[in-house]
Short mmCIF file of C-alpha atoms in Angstrom, two decimals:
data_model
loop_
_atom_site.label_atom_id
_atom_site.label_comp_id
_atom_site.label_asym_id
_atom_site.label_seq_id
_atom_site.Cartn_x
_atom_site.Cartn_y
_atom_site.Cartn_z
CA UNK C 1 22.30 -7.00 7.47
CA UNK C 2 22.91 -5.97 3.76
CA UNK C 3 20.59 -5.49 1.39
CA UNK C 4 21.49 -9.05 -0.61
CA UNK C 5 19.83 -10.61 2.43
CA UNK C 6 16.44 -8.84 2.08
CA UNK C 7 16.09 -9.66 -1.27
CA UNK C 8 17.22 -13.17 -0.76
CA UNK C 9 14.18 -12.83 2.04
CA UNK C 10 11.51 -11.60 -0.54
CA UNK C 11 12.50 -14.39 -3.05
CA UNK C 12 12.17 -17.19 -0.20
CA UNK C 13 8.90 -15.57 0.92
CA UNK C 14 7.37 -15.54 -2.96
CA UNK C 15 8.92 -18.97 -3.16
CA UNK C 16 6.69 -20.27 -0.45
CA UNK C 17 3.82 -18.47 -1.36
CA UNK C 18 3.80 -16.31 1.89
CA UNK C 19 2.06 -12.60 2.05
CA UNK C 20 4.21 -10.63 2.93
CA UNK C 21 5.71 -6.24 3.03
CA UNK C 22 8.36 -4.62 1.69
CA UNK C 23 9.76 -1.55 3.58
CA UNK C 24 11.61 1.37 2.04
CA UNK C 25 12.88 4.46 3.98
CA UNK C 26 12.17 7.70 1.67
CA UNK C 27 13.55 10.42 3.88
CA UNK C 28 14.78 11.22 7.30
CA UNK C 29 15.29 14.21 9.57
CA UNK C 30 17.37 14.60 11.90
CA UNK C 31 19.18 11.64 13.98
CA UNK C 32 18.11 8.44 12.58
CA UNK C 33 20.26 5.42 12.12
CA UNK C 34 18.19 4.66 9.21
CA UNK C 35 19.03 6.17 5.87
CA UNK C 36 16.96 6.80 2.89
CA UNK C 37 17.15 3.33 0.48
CA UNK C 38 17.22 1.52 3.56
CA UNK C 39 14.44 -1.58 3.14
CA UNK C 40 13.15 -4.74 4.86
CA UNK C 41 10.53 -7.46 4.44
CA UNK C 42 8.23 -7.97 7.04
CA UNK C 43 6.53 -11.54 6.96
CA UNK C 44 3.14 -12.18 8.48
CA UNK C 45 4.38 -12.88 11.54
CA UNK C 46 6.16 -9.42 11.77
CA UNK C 47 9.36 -10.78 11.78
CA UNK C 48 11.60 -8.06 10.01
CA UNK C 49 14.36 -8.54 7.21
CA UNK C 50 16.51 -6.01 6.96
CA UNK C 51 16.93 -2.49 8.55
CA UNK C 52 14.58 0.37 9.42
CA UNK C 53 16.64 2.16 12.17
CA UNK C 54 15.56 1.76 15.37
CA UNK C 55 12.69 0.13 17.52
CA UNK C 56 10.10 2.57 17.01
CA UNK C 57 10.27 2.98 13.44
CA UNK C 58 10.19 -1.14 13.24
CA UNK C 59 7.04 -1.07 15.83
CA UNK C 60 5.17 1.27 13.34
CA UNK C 61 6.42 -0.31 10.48
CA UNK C 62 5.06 -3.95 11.64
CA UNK C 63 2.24 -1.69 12.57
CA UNK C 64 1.20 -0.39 8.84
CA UNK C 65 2.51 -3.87 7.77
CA UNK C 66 -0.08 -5.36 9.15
CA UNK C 67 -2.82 -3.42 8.69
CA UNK C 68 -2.69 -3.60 5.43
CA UNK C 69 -4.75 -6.12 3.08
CA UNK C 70 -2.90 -8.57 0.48
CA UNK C 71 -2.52 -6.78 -2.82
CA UNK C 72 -3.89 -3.60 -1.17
CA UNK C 73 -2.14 -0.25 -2.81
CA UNK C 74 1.39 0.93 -1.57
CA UNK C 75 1.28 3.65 1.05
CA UNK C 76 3.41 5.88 2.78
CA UNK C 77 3.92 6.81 6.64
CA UNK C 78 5.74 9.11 8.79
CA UNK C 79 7.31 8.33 12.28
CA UNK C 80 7.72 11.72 14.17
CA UNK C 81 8.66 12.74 17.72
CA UNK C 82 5.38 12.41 19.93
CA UNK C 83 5.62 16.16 20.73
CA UNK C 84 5.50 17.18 17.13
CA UNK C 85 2.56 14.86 16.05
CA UNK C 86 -0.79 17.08 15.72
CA UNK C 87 -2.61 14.63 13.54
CA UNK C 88 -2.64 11.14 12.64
CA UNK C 89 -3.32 11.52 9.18
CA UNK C 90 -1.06 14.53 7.05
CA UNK C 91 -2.92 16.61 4.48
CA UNK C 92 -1.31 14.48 1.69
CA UNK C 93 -3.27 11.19 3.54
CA UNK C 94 0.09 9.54 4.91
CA UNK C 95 -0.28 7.93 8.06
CA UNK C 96 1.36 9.68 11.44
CA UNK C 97 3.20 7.56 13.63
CA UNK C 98 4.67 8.43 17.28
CA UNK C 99 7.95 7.98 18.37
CA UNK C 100 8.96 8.21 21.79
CA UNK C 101 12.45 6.88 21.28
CA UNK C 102 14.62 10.19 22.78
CA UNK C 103 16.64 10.33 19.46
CA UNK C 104 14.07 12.52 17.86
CA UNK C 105 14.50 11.54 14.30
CA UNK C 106 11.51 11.25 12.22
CA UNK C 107 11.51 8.91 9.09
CA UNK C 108 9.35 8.71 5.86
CA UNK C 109 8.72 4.89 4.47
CA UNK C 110 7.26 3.21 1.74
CA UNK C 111 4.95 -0.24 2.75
CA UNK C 112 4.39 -2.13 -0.27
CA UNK C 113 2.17 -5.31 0.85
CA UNK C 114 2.77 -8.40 -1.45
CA UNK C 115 0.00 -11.11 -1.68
CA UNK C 116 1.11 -14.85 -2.64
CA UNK C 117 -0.10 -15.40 -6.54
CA UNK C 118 -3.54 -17.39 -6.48
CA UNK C 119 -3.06 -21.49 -6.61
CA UNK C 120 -4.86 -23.06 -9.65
CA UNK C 121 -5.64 -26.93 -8.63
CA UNK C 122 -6.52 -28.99 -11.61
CA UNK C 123 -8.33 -32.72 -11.27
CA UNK C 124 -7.88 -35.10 -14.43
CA UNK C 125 -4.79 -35.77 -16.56
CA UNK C 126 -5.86 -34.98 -20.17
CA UNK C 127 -4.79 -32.75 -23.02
CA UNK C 128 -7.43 -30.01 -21.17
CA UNK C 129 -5.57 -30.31 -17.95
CA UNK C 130 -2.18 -30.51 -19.02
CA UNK C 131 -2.93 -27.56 -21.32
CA UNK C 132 -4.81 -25.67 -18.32
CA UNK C 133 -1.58 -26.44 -16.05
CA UNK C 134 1.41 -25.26 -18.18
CA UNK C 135 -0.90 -21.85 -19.66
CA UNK C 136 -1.92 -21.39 -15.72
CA UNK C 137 1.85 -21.42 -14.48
CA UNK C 138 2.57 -19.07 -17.93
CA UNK C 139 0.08 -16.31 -16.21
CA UNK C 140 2.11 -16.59 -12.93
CA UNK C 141 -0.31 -18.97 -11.10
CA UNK C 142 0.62 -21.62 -8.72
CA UNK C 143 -0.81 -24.41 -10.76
CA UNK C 144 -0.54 -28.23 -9.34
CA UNK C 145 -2.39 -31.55 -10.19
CA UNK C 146 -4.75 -32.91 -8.12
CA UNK C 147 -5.88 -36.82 -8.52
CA UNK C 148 -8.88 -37.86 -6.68
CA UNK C 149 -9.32 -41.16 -8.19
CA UNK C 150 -6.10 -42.74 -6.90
CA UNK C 151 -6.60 -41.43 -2.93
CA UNK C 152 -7.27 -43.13 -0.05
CA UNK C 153 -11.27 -42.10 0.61
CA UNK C 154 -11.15 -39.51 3.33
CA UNK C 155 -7.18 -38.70 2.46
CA UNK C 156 -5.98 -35.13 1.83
CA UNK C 157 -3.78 -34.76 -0.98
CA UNK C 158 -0.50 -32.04 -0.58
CA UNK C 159 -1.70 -29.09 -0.21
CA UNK C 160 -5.54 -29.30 -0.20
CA UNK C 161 -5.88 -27.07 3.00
CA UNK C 162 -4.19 -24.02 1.20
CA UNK C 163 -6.70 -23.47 -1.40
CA UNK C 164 -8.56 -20.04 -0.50
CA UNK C 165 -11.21 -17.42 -2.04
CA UNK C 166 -8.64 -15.98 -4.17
CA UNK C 167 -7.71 -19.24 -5.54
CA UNK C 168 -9.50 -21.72 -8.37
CA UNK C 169 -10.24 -25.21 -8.41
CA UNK C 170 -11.12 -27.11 -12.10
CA UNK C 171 -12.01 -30.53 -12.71
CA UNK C 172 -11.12 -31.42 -15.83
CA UNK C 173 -11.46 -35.45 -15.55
CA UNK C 174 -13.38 -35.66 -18.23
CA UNK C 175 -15.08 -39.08 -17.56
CA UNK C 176 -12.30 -40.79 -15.26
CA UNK C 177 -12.87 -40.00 -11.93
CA UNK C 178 -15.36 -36.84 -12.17
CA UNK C 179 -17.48 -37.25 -9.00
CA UNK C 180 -14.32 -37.74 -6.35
CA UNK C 181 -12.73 -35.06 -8.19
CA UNK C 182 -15.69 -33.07 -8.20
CA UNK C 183 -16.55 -33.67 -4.52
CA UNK C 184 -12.84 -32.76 -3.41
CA UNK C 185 -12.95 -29.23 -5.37
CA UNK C 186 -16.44 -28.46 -3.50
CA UNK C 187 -14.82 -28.81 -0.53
CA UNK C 188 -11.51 -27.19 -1.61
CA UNK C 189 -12.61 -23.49 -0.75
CA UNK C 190 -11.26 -22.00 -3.90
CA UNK C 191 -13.15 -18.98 -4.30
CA UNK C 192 -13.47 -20.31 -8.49
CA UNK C 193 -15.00 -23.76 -9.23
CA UNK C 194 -15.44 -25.03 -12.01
CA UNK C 195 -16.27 -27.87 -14.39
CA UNK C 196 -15.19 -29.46 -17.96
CA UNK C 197 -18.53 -31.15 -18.91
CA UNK C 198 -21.77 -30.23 -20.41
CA UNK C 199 -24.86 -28.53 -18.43
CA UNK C 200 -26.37 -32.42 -18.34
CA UNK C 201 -23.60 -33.89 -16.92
CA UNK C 202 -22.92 -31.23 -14.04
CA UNK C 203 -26.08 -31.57 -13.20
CA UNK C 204 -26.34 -34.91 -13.06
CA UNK C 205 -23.59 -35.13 -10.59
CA UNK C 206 -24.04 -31.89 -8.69
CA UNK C 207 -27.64 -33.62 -7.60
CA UNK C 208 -25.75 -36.68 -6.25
CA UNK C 209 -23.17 -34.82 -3.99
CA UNK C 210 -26.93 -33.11 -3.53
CA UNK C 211 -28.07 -35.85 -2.13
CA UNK C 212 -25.07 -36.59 -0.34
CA UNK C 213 -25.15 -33.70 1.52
CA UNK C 214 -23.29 -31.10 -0.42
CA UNK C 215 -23.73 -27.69 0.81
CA UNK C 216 -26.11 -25.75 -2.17
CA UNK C 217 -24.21 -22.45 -2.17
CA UNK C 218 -20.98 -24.61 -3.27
CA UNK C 219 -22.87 -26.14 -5.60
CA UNK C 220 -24.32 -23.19 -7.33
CA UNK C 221 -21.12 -21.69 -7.70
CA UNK C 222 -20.16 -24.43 -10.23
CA UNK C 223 -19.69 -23.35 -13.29
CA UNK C 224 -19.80 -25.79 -15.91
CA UNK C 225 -19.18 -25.90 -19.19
CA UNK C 226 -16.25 -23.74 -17.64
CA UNK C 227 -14.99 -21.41 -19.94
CA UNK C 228 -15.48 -18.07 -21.89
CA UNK C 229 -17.98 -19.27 -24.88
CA UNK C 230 -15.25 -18.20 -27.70
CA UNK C 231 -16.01 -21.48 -29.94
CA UNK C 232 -12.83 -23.05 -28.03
CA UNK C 233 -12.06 -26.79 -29.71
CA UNK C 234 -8.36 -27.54 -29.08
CA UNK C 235 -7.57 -28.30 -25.76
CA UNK C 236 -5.10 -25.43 -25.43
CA UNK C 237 -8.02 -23.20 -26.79
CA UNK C 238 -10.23 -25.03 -24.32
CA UNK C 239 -7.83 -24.27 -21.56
CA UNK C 240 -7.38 -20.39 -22.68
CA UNK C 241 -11.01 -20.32 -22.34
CA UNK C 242 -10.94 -21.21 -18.92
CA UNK C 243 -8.24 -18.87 -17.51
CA UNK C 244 -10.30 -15.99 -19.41
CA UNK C 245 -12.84 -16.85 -17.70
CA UNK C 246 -10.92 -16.90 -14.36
CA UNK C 247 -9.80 -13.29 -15.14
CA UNK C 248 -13.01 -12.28 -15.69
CA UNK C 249 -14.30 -12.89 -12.08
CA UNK C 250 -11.45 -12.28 -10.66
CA UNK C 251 -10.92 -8.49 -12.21
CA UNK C 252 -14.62 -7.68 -12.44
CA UNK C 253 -15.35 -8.44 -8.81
CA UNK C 254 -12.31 -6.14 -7.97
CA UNK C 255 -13.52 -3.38 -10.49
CA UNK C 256 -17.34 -4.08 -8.44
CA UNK C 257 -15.84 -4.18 -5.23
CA UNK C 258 -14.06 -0.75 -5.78
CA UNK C 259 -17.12 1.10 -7.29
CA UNK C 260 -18.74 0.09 -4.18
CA UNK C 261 -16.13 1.47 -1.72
#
């Protein structure tokens, strides 16, 4: 398989907004079929794009594939002959691997994980919307429209299901359509919710999907008025407002989460 394949592979895997690894070989030692430049993707099934040499070095490269988070930093491991493995872990922190295939090659790779880029759903069809759409997509988001007020009640719209903690849900309705739209993004499980409207009005409907049974964690995450307070008027500086905002928890929860660790 040449290497035009694995990078058509990691284009259709982006494209579908798959996690996925990239493989590089870095060095080998004595008989390997696998030679340093060699790569593969590995999707999250394990399936494997490419070449690594032979089934050992694949087994411990699905291995470290795997164990790796989404987004989590690059690292290196080693493959070695079981005889010559004394450690698991080399002074430099690479991961050991053992082989027990009888060529007794050892190989040196590169696992780069690759998360998807996080979905931005957006409820309403205004200048806010539109504006939060198209500067969402700029950032490398996966932005799409969502319309409550035109579904079936108790229909999912495309795509509903996918929306996860790393992704952000905004309801920018703006009077047509806010509590459906609102309803559907507290039940969305974007890890980001929030809310064109004043304080009044998001209050006003977060205590009727109260009353209807909304759970109160979802509803305190709401933020609303969405946005960074940077005296935003236009709808584009509305919308640039919001995805500040979005960085914001996004980056400072990362920069908390580290200090933590």
């Amino acid at each position: 398989m040449g290497p035009d394949a694995v990078f058509d592979a990691i284009q259709a895997l982006r494209a579908g907004g798959r996690p996925f690894a990239v493989v590089t070989v870095l060095r080998t030692e004595d008989a390997t079929s696998a030679r340093p430049g060699d790569k593969a993707a590995i999707d999250a099934d394990g399936a494997i794009i490419g070449h690594l040499g032979g089934a050992c070095v694949r087994r411990a490269a699905r291995e470290a594939a795997a164990a790796l988070a989404e987004g989590a930093t690059p690292r290196v491991i080693r493959v070695r002959p079981a005889d010559r493995v004394v450690d698991l872990t080399d002074a430099d922190g690479a991961a050991v691997y053992r082989s027990g295939c009888p060529s007794g090659g050892s190989v040196e790779l590169l696992v780069e994980p690759f998360a998807p880029a996080p979905r931005l759903a957006v409820w309403g069809d205004g200048a806010v919307a539109q504006a939060l759409l198209t500067l969402g997509a700029g950032m490398g988001l996966r932005s799409e429209a969502r319309d409550a007020a035109t579904r079936a009640e108790g229909a999912e719209g495309a795509g509903d299901a996918a929306l996860g903690p790393r992704d952000a849900a905004v309801v920018a309705t703006q009077g047509l359509g806010d509590l459906p739209a609102l309803r559907e993004a507290l039940a969305s499980g974007a890890g980001f919710l929030g809310m064109v409207a004043s304080r009044r009005k998001a209050a006003a409907l977060s205590a009727r999907l109260a009353a209807e049974g909304a759970e109160p964690g979802r509803l305190a995450a709401l933020r609303s008025p969405v946005g960074l307070q940077i005296g935003a008027l236009a709808p584009e500086e509305i919308a640039v407002s919001i995805l500040a905002e979005m960085v914001a928890a996004r980056r400072l929860a990362a920069a908390c989460s580290g200090a933590a660790g």
